[in-house]
PDB file of C-alpha atoms and ligand atoms in Angstrom:
ATOM      1  CA  MET A 164      -9.638  19.184  -1.678  1.00 86.00           C
ATOM      2  CA  GLN A 165      -8.939  21.788   1.020  1.00 87.00           C
ATOM      3  CA  PHE A 166      -7.498  21.185   4.490  1.00 89.00           C
ATOM      4  CA  PRO A 167      -9.011  23.049   7.471  1.00 89.00           C
ATOM      5  CA  ASP A 168      -6.078  25.505   7.472  1.00 91.00           C
ATOM      6  CA  GLY A 169      -6.930  26.521   3.898  1.00 87.00           C
ATOM      7  CA  THR A 170      -4.242  24.476   2.131  1.00 88.00           C
ATOM      8  CA  GLU A 171      -5.535  23.569  -1.314  1.00 87.00           C
ATOM      9  CA  ALA A 172      -4.149  20.036  -1.810  1.00 87.00           C
ATOM     10  CA  LEU A 173      -5.968  18.573  -4.809  1.00 89.00           C
ATOM     11  CA  ASP A 174      -7.711  20.271  -7.688  1.00 88.00           C
ATOM     12  CA  ASN A 175     -10.064  18.473 -10.021  1.00 88.00           C
ATOM     13  CA  VAL A 176      -8.365  15.087  -9.702  1.00 89.00           C
ATOM     14  CA  SER A 177     -10.304  12.242 -11.276  1.00 91.00           C
ATOM     15  CA  LEU A 178      -9.033   8.684 -11.262  1.00 92.00           C
ATOM     16  CA  ALA A 179     -10.812   5.401 -11.960  1.00 92.00           C
ATOM     17  CA  LEU A 180      -9.091   2.052 -11.472  1.00 93.00           C
ATOM     18  CA  LYS A 181      -9.990  -0.897 -13.642  1.00 93.00           C
ATOM     19  CA  PRO A 182     -10.257  -4.196 -11.791  1.00 92.00           C
ATOM     20  CA  GLY A 183      -6.929  -5.991 -11.792  1.00 91.00           C
ATOM     21  CA  GLU A 184      -4.754  -3.129 -12.991  1.00 92.00           C
ATOM     22  CA  PHE A 185      -1.728  -1.692 -11.212  1.00 94.00           C
ATOM     23  CA  VAL A 186      -1.486   2.087 -11.335  1.00 95.00           C
ATOM     24  CA  SER A 187       1.315   4.292 -10.014  1.00 96.00           C
ATOM     25  CA  ILE A 188       1.130   7.949  -9.102  1.00 96.00           C
ATOM     26  CA  VAL A 189       4.290  10.039  -9.394  1.00 95.00           C
ATOM     27  CA  GLY A 190       4.793  13.711  -8.683  1.00 92.00           C
ATOM     28  CA  PRO A 191       6.896  16.129  -6.644  1.00 90.00           C
ATOM     29  CA  SER A 192       6.804  16.141  -2.879  1.00 89.00           C
ATOM     30  CA  GLY A 193       3.725  17.919  -1.566  1.00 89.00           C
ATOM     31  CA  CYS A 194       1.656  17.532  -4.742  1.00 91.00           C
ATOM     32  CA  GLY A 195      -1.067  15.667  -2.896  1.00 91.00           C
ATOM     33  CA  LYS A 196      -0.286  11.992  -3.579  1.00 92.00           C
ATOM     34  CA  SER A 197      -0.689  10.895   0.041  1.00 92.00           C
ATOM     35  CA  THR A 198      -3.779  13.050   0.426  1.00 92.00           C
ATOM     36  CA  LEU A 199      -5.322  11.309  -2.572  1.00 91.00           C
ATOM     37  CA  LEU A 200      -4.666   7.894  -1.043  1.00 91.00           C
ATOM     38  CA  LYS A 201      -5.874   8.956   2.389  1.00 91.00           C
ATOM     39  CA  ILE A 202      -9.102  10.248   0.867  1.00 91.00           C
ATOM     40  CA  ALA A 203      -9.564   7.027  -1.076  1.00 89.00           C
ATOM     41  CA  SER A 204      -8.942   4.904   2.021  1.00 88.00           C
ATOM     42  CA  GLY A 205     -11.193   7.071   4.234  1.00 87.00           C
ATOM     43  CA  LEU A 206      -8.421   8.309   6.561  1.00 88.00           C
ATOM     44  CA  VAL A 207      -9.046  11.928   5.495  1.00 89.00           C
ATOM     45  CA  ASN A 208     -12.415  13.464   4.677  1.00 88.00           C
ATOM     46  CA  HIS A 209     -12.660  15.135   1.298  1.00 88.00           C
ATOM     47  CA  THR A 210     -14.194  18.577   0.974  1.00 88.00           C
ATOM     48  CA  ALA A 211     -15.389  18.337  -2.628  1.00 87.00           C
ATOM     49  CA  GLY A 212     -16.123  15.685  -5.213  1.00 87.00           C
ATOM     50  CA  THR A 213     -16.985  12.045  -4.791  1.00 90.00           C
ATOM     51  CA  VAL A 214     -15.116   8.903  -3.742  1.00 89.00           C
ATOM     52  CA  ASP A 215     -16.266   5.437  -4.643  1.00 89.00           C
ATOM     53  CA  VAL A 216     -14.041   2.820  -3.007  1.00 88.00           C
ATOM     54  CA  ASP A 217     -15.155  -0.435  -1.417  1.00 86.00           C
ATOM     55  CA  ARG A 218     -13.402   0.054   1.920  1.00 85.00           C
ATOM     56  CA  ASN A 219     -14.450  -3.351   3.168  1.00 86.00           C
ATOM     57  CA  HIS A 220     -12.072  -4.884   0.668  1.00 90.00           C
ATOM     58  CA  LEU A 221      -9.273  -2.350   0.831  1.00 92.00           C
ATOM     59  CA  GLY A 222      -5.735  -2.836   2.045  1.00 93.00           C
ATOM     60  CA  TYR A 223      -3.090  -0.186   2.476  1.00 92.00           C
ATOM     61  CA  THR A 224       0.480   0.241   3.626  1.00 91.00           C
ATOM     62  CA  PHE A 225       2.456   3.380   4.324  1.00 86.00           C
ATOM     63  CA  GLN A 226       6.153   4.179   4.391  1.00 83.00           C
ATOM     64  CA  ASP A 227       6.383   3.527   8.108  1.00 83.00           C
ATOM     65  CA  ALA A 228       5.190  -0.017   8.598  1.00 81.00           C
ATOM     66  CA  THR A 229       3.189   1.022  11.714  1.00 89.00           C
ATOM     67  CA  LEU A 230       3.610  -2.303  13.527  1.00 95.00           C
ATOM     68  CA  LEU A 231       2.637  -2.308  17.184  1.00 96.00           C
ATOM     69  CA  PRO A 232       6.027  -2.469  18.981  1.00 97.00           C
ATOM     70  CA  TRP A 233       4.645  -4.399  21.943  1.00 97.00           C
ATOM     71  CA  ARG A 234       3.337  -7.207  19.750  1.00 97.00           C
ATOM     72  CA  LYS A 235       5.342  -9.956  18.089  1.00 98.00           C
ATOM     73  CA  VAL A 236       5.087 -10.469  14.313  1.00 98.00           C
ATOM     74  CA  MET A 237       2.307 -13.064  14.541  1.00 98.00           C
ATOM     75  CA  PRO A 238      -0.142 -10.955  16.618  1.00 97.00           C
ATOM     76  CA  ASN A 239       0.759  -7.901  14.528  1.00 97.00           C
ATOM     77  CA  VAL A 240      -0.299  -9.774  11.393  1.00 98.00           C
ATOM     78  CA  GLU A 241      -3.479 -10.860  13.199  1.00 98.00           C
ATOM     79  CA  LEU A 242      -4.409  -7.299  14.177  1.00 97.00           C
ATOM     80  CA  LEU A 243      -6.831  -6.322  11.383  1.00 95.00           C
ATOM     81  CA  MET A 244      -8.495  -9.740  11.541  1.00 97.00           C
ATOM     82  CA  GLU A 245      -8.934  -9.195  15.288  1.00 97.00           C
ATOM     83  CA  LEU A 246     -10.615  -5.827  14.657  1.00 95.00           C
ATOM     84  CA  ARG A 247     -12.954  -7.575  12.226  1.00 95.00           C
ATOM     85  CA  GLY A 248     -13.809 -10.276  14.755  1.00 97.00           C
ATOM     86  CA  PHE A 249     -12.214 -13.291  13.059  1.00 97.00           C
ATOM     87  CA  PRO A 250     -12.116 -16.334  15.396  1.00 98.00           C
ATOM     88  CA  ALA A 251      -8.693 -16.997  16.922  1.00 97.00           C
ATOM     89  CA  ALA A 252      -8.010 -20.274  15.101  1.00 97.00           C
ATOM     90  CA  GLU A 253      -8.853 -18.769  11.722  1.00 98.00           C
ATOM     91  CA  ARG A 254      -6.693 -15.707  12.486  1.00 97.00           C
ATOM     92  CA  ARG A 255      -3.711 -17.849  13.258  1.00 97.00           C
ATOM     93  CA  ARG A 256      -4.163 -20.024  10.182  1.00 97.00           C
ATOM     94  CA  ILE A 257      -4.447 -17.018   7.864  1.00 97.00           C
ATOM     95  CA  ALA A 258      -1.618 -15.121   9.596  1.00 97.00           C
ATOM     96  CA  LYS A 259       0.662 -18.134   9.173  1.00 97.00           C
ATOM     97  CA  GLU A 260      -0.180 -18.329   5.450  1.00 95.00           C
ATOM     98  CA  GLN A 261       0.470 -14.629   4.917  1.00 95.00           C
ATOM     99  CA  ILE A 262       3.714 -14.734   6.893  1.00 96.00           C
ATOM    100  CA  ASP A 263       4.875 -17.556   4.607  1.00 93.00           C
ATOM    101  CA  LEU A 264       3.742 -15.646   1.530  1.00 91.00           C
ATOM    102  CA  VAL A 265       5.817 -12.558   2.380  1.00 92.00           C
ATOM    103  CA  GLY A 266       8.853 -14.632   3.354  1.00 92.00           C
ATOM    104  CA  LEU A 267       8.834 -14.104   7.122  1.00 95.00           C
ATOM    105  CA  THR A 268       8.582 -17.748   8.161  1.00 96.00           C
ATOM    106  CA  GLY A 269      10.664 -18.257  11.295  1.00 97.00           C
ATOM    107  CA  PHE A 270      10.167 -14.688  12.511  1.00 97.00           C
ATOM    108  CA  GLU A 271       6.655 -15.121  13.943  1.00 97.00           C
ATOM    109  CA  ASN A 272       7.867 -14.616  17.509  1.00 98.00           C
ATOM    110  CA  HIS A 273      10.157 -11.661  16.881  1.00 98.00           C
ATOM    111  CA  TYR A 274       9.295  -8.191  18.114  1.00 98.00           C
ATOM    112  CA  PRO A 275       9.340  -5.474  15.415  1.00 96.00           C
ATOM    113  CA  LYS A 276      12.473  -3.883  16.867  1.00 96.00           C
ATOM    114  CA  ARG A 277      14.403  -7.046  15.949  1.00 95.00           C
ATOM    115  CA  LEU A 278      13.338  -6.836  12.289  1.00 96.00           C
ATOM    116  CA  SER A 279      15.078  -4.965   9.483  1.00 94.00           C
ATOM    117  CA  GLY A 280      13.194  -2.235   7.620  1.00 92.00           C
ATOM    118  CA  GLY A 281      12.385  -4.598   4.759  1.00 93.00           C
ATOM    119  CA  MET A 282      11.089  -7.240   7.147  1.00 95.00           C
ATOM    120  CA  LYS A 283       8.853  -4.711   8.869  1.00 95.00           C
ATOM    121  CA  MET A 284       7.353  -3.841   5.499  1.00 94.00           C
ATOM    122  CA  ARG A 285       6.806  -7.541   4.806  1.00 94.00           C
ATOM    123  CA  ALA A 286       4.948  -7.891   8.115  1.00 96.00           C
ATOM    124  CA  SER A 287       2.886  -4.821   7.324  1.00 95.00           C
ATOM    125  CA  LEU A 288       2.007  -6.263   3.899  1.00 94.00           C
ATOM    126  CA  ALA A 289       1.039  -9.577   5.489  1.00 95.00           C
ATOM    127  CA  ARG A 290      -1.216  -7.780   7.975  1.00 96.00           C
ATOM    128  CA  SER A 291      -3.193  -6.129   5.156  1.00 94.00           C
ATOM    129  CA  LEU A 292      -3.124  -9.150   2.837  1.00 94.00           C
ATOM    130  CA  ALA A 293      -4.756 -11.214   5.593  1.00 95.00           C
ATOM    131  CA  LEU A 294      -8.057  -9.489   4.818  1.00 95.00           C
ATOM    132  CA  ASN A 295      -7.716 -10.584   1.202  1.00 93.00           C
ATOM    133  CA  PRO A 296      -8.193  -7.057  -0.207  1.00 94.00           C
ATOM    134  CA  SER A 297      -9.474  -6.566  -3.732  1.00 94.00           C
ATOM    135  CA  VAL A 298      -7.844  -3.117  -3.848  1.00 95.00           C
ATOM    136  CA  PHE A 299      -4.417  -2.461  -2.352  1.00 95.00           C
ATOM    137  CA  MET A 300      -2.969   1.037  -1.908  1.00 95.00           C
ATOM    138  CA  PHE A 301       0.726   1.569  -1.269  1.00 95.00           C
ATOM    139  CA  ASP A 302       2.107   4.923  -0.125  1.00 94.00           C
ATOM    140  CA  GLU A 303       5.850   4.773  -0.878  1.00 93.00           C
ATOM    141  CA  PRO A 304       6.047   1.482   0.974  1.00 91.00           C
ATOM    142  CA  PHE A 305       9.738   0.896   0.245  1.00 90.00           C
ATOM    143  CA  GLY A 306      10.851   4.536   0.117  1.00 87.00           C
ATOM    144  CA  ALA A 307      12.844   4.320   3.339  1.00 86.00           C
ATOM    145  CA  LEU A 308      14.699   1.135   2.367  1.00 88.00           C
ATOM    146  CA  ASP A 309      18.074   0.698   0.706  1.00 91.00           C
ATOM    147  CA  GLU A 310      18.039   0.273  -3.051  1.00 92.00           C
ATOM    148  CA  ILE A 311      18.746  -3.464  -3.152  1.00 92.00           C
ATOM    149  CA  THR A 312      16.045  -4.323  -0.620  1.00 90.00           C
ATOM    150  CA  ARG A 313      13.702  -2.049  -2.464  1.00 91.00           C
ATOM    151  CA  GLU A 314      14.305  -3.709  -5.832  1.00 92.00           C
ATOM    152  CA  ARG A 315      13.846  -7.126  -4.283  1.00 91.00           C
ATOM    153  CA  LEU A 316      10.596  -6.126  -2.632  1.00 92.00           C
ATOM    154  CA  ASN A 317       9.351  -4.554  -5.864  1.00 93.00           C
ATOM    155  CA  ASP A 318       9.900  -7.862  -7.656  1.00 92.00           C
ATOM    156  CA  GLU A 319       8.123  -9.710  -4.865  1.00 91.00           C
ATOM    157  CA  LEU A 320       5.289  -7.215  -5.004  1.00 93.00           C
ATOM    158  CA  ILE A 321       4.796  -7.908  -8.719  1.00 91.00           C
ATOM    159  CA  ALA A 322       4.732 -11.649  -8.013  1.00 90.00           C
ATOM    160  CA  LEU A 323       2.257 -11.108  -5.191  1.00 90.00           C
ATOM    161  CA  PHE A 324       0.081  -8.915  -7.373  1.00 91.00           C
ATOM    162  CA  MET A 325       0.021 -11.466 -10.171  1.00 89.00           C
ATOM    163  CA  ARG A 326      -0.781 -14.258  -7.775  1.00 88.00           C
ATOM    164  CA  GLN A 327      -3.413 -12.532  -5.614  1.00 87.00           C
ATOM    165  CA  GLY A 328      -5.051 -10.551  -8.408  1.00 88.00           C
ATOM    166  CA  PHE A 329      -5.834  -7.383  -6.469  1.00 92.00           C
ATOM    167  CA  THR A 330      -6.132  -3.928  -8.017  1.00 94.00           C
ATOM    168  CA  GLY A 331      -3.083  -1.852  -7.065  1.00 94.00           C
ATOM    169  CA  LEU A 332      -2.483   1.859  -6.518  1.00 96.00           C
ATOM    170  CA  PHE A 333       1.147   2.737  -5.790  1.00 96.00           C
ATOM    171  CA  ILE A 334       2.665   6.083  -4.853  1.00 95.00           C
ATOM    172  CA  THR A 335       6.310   6.782  -5.530  1.00 93.00           C
ATOM    173  CA  HIS A 336       8.775   9.599  -6.204  1.00 88.00           C
ATOM    174  CA  SER A 337      10.594   7.375  -8.640  1.00 90.00           C
ATOM    175  CA  ILE A 338       9.592   7.353 -12.293  1.00 91.00           C
ATOM    176  CA  PRO A 339      11.629   4.189 -13.035  1.00 90.00           C
ATOM    177  CA  GLU A 340       9.920   2.427 -10.144  1.00 92.00           C
ATOM    178  CA  ALA A 341       6.488   3.544 -11.379  1.00 94.00           C
ATOM    179  CA  VAL A 342       7.205   2.367 -14.921  1.00 92.00           C
ATOM    180  CA  TYR A 343       8.672  -0.896 -13.670  1.00 91.00           C
ATOM    181  CA  LEU A 344       5.693  -1.776 -11.500  1.00 93.00           C
ATOM    182  CA  SER A 345       2.628  -0.522 -13.253  1.00 93.00           C
ATOM    183  CA  SER A 346       0.431  -0.780 -16.283  1.00 91.00           C
ATOM    184  CA  ARG A 347      -0.501   2.895 -15.986  1.00 95.00           C
ATOM    185  CA  VAL A 348       1.473   5.851 -14.630  1.00 96.00           C
ATOM    186  CA  VAL A 349      -0.305   8.996 -13.461  1.00 96.00           C
ATOM    187  CA  VAL A 350       1.855  12.127 -13.275  1.00 95.00           C
ATOM    188  CA  MET A 351       0.740  14.874 -10.901  1.00 94.00           C
ATOM    189  CA  SER A 352       1.696  18.552 -10.847  1.00 91.00           C
ATOM    190  CA  ARG A 353       2.891  20.678  -7.937  1.00 86.00           C
ATOM    191  CA  ARG A 354       0.416  21.850  -5.343  1.00 76.00           C
ATOM    192  CA  PRO A 355      -2.453  22.018  -5.744  1.00 82.00           C
ATOM    193  CA  GLY A 356      -2.165  18.546  -7.185  1.00 88.00           C
ATOM    194  CA  ARG A 357      -3.609  18.086 -10.636  1.00 91.00           C
ATOM    195  CA  ILE A 358      -3.255  15.167 -12.997  1.00 94.00           C
ATOM    196  CA  LEU A 359      -0.875  16.313 -15.735  1.00 93.00           C
ATOM    197  CA  LYS A 360      -0.689  13.202 -17.821  1.00 94.00           C
ATOM    198  CA  VAL A 361      -1.496   9.484 -17.772  1.00 95.00           C
ATOM    199  CA  TYR A 362       0.804   7.014 -19.516  1.00 94.00           C
ATOM    200  CA  ASP A 363       0.001   3.464 -20.482  1.00 93.00           C
ATOM    201  CA  VAL A 364       2.980   1.207 -19.934  1.00 90.00           C
ATOM    202  CA  PRO A 365       3.307  -1.626 -22.417  1.00 82.00           C
ATOM    203  CA  PHE A 366       4.518  -4.949 -21.059  1.00 73.00           C
ATOM    204  CA  ASP A 367       6.145  -7.881 -22.744  1.00 63.00           C
ATOM    205  CA  TYR A 368       4.165 -10.276 -20.573  1.00 59.00           C
ATOM    206  CA  PRO A 369       0.547 -10.155 -19.452  1.00 58.00           C
ATOM    207  CA  ARG A 370      -0.037  -8.087 -16.316  1.00 57.00           C
ATOM    208  CA  THR A 371      -3.417  -6.589 -17.341  1.00 51.00           C
TER     209      THR A 371
HETATM  210  P1  ADP B 598       2.693  14.206  -1.244  1.00 84.40           P
HETATM  211  O1  ADP B 598       2.205  12.918  -0.708  1.00 84.40           O
HETATM  212  O2  ADP B 598       2.542  14.320  -2.738  1.00 84.40           O
HETATM  213  O3  ADP B 598       4.084  14.556  -0.809  1.00 84.40           O
HETATM  214  P2  ADP B 598       0.693  15.310   0.526  1.00 84.40           P
HETATM  215  O4  ADP B 598      -0.567  14.710   0.068  1.00 84.40           O
HETATM  216  O5  ADP B 598       1.327  14.761   1.743  1.00 84.40           O
HETATM  217  O6  ADP B 598       1.733  15.366  -0.671  1.00 84.40           O
HETATM  218  O7  ADP B 598       0.445  16.855   0.803  1.00 84.40           O
HETATM  219  C1  ADP B 598      -0.192  17.717  -0.159  1.00 84.40           C
HETATM  220  C2  ADP B 598      -0.236  19.146   0.366  1.00 84.40           C
HETATM  221  O8  ADP B 598      -1.162  19.229   1.432  1.00 84.40           O
HETATM  222  C3  ADP B 598       1.098  19.623   0.919  1.00 84.40           C
HETATM  223  O9  ADP B 598       1.216  20.980   0.619  1.00 84.40           O
HETATM  224  C4  ADP B 598       0.963  19.403   2.403  1.00 84.40           C
HETATM  225  O10 ADP B 598       1.758  20.306   3.104  1.00 84.40           O
HETATM  226  C5  ADP B 598      -0.517  19.672   2.609  1.00 84.40           C
HETATM  227  N1  ADP B 598      -1.084  18.931   3.737  1.00 84.40           N
HETATM  228  C6  ADP B 598      -1.039  17.580   3.940  1.00 84.40           C
HETATM  229  N2  ADP B 598      -1.702  17.229   5.054  1.00 84.40           N
HETATM  230  C7  ADP B 598      -2.195  18.396   5.575  1.00 84.40           C
HETATM  231  C8  ADP B 598      -2.980  18.748   6.718  1.00 84.40           C
HETATM  232  N3  ADP B 598      -3.411  17.794   7.572  1.00 84.40           N
HETATM  233  N4  ADP B 598      -3.282  20.040   6.922  1.00 84.40           N
HETATM  234  C9  ADP B 598      -2.860  20.994   6.078  1.00 84.40           C
HETATM  235  N5  ADP B 598      -2.124  20.767   4.964  1.00 84.40           N
HETATM  236  C10 ADP B 598      -1.796  19.484   4.720  1.00 84.40           C
HETATM  237  P1  ADP B 599      -9.164   2.399  15.378  1.00 84.40           P
HETATM  238  O1  ADP B 599     -10.156   3.414  14.879  1.00 84.40           O
HETATM  239  O2  ADP B 599      -9.679   1.545  16.483  1.00 84.40           O
HETATM  240  O3  ADP B 599      -7.779   2.959  15.631  1.00 84.40           O
HETATM  241  P2  ADP B 599      -7.963   1.363  12.974  1.00 84.40           P
HETATM  242  O4  ADP B 599      -7.641   2.758  12.533  1.00 84.40           O
HETATM  243  O5  ADP B 599      -6.857   0.458  13.337  1.00 84.40           O
HETATM  244  O6  ADP B 599      -9.014   1.369  14.168  1.00 84.40           O
HETATM  245  O7  ADP B 599      -8.848   0.670  11.845  1.00 84.40           O
HETATM  246  C1  ADP B 599     -10.012   1.263  11.346  1.00 84.40           C
HETATM  247  C2  ADP B 599     -10.581   0.375  10.279  1.00 84.40           C
HETATM  248  O8  ADP B 599      -9.688   0.366   9.147  1.00 84.40           O
HETATM  249  C3  ADP B 599     -10.738  -1.064  10.724  1.00 84.40           C
HETATM  250  O9  ADP B 599     -11.929  -1.587  10.188  1.00 84.40           O
HETATM  251  C4  ADP B 599      -9.542  -1.762  10.147  1.00 84.40           C
HETATM  252  O10 ADP B 599      -9.873  -3.097   9.835  1.00 84.40           O
HETATM  253  C5  ADP B 599      -9.259  -0.954   8.896  1.00 84.40           C
HETATM  254  N1  ADP B 599      -7.797  -0.884   8.601  1.00 84.40           N
HETATM  255  C6  ADP B 599      -6.833  -0.288   9.353  1.00 84.40           C
HETATM  256  N2  ADP B 599      -5.614  -0.426   8.794  1.00 84.40           N
HETATM  257  C7  ADP B 599      -5.811  -1.135   7.644  1.00 84.40           C
HETATM  258  C8  ADP B 599      -4.952  -1.606   6.598  1.00 84.40           C
HETATM  259  N3  ADP B 599      -3.631  -1.396   6.634  1.00 84.40           N
HETATM  260  N4  ADP B 599      -5.510  -2.294   5.588  1.00 84.40           N
HETATM  261  C9  ADP B 599      -6.842  -2.521   5.570  1.00 84.40           C
HETATM  262  N5  ADP B 599      -7.717  -2.088   6.501  1.00 84.40           N
HETATM  263  C10 ADP B 599      -7.218  -1.416   7.527  1.00 84.40           C
END
């Protein structure tokens, strides 16, 4: 993968996700993790190779929760459903469910600026979950949060994953976080990003 300015970001990276698994990608800053996710989600065009992702059933979240500041939580969570043309009543019903699921009940009418960083991430998760994605990609979603909030959200993410049954792809700088969350850890090298090694992570309870 080459950017227009000639930067060689990814070299010969091949990754296939099995339905229902949770895979993390770790590697140094600039190794191409975000580029890989952006290519998979269609936000960046790739210059070589092939991508096979069902984008109609894809959810993603990035480090900045990207909520619209002029919308309250409820209409922010409704946003992707709006773009897909869901009827208003259905949007509200689903948004309410997702807001409950991520623990934001009571904050429906708050503007993003009144939410903590962790709450913004919850709203961002709810917004994507509303489309009931079969594949969910996370680009360091909790990287900007304090450690306690981050650990809490990681636990909630595991619970969510087990309950919703999506396939997960998670980017992080943190090896402990990757090992904690996933059934497979992919380690990437410095730029241009290559896959150095893939580890299977054994669990003491079923997580696929
Ligand atoms: P990571 O997520 O692992 O930190 P990125 O995927 O963001 O890495 O970036 C991989 C490499 O590609 C870096 O060297 C970065 O500077 C470069 N890069 C990212 N986006 C662009 C772009 N739009 N144009 C040129 N180079 C880019
Ligand atoms: P626009 O091109 O009007 O700015 P967007 O970039 O918001 O539209 O969305 C483009 C497409 O990607 C839409 O079909 C939208 O549903 C989808 N999309 C945007 N963000 C997400 C997300 N976080 N999760 C899943 N799908 C998304």
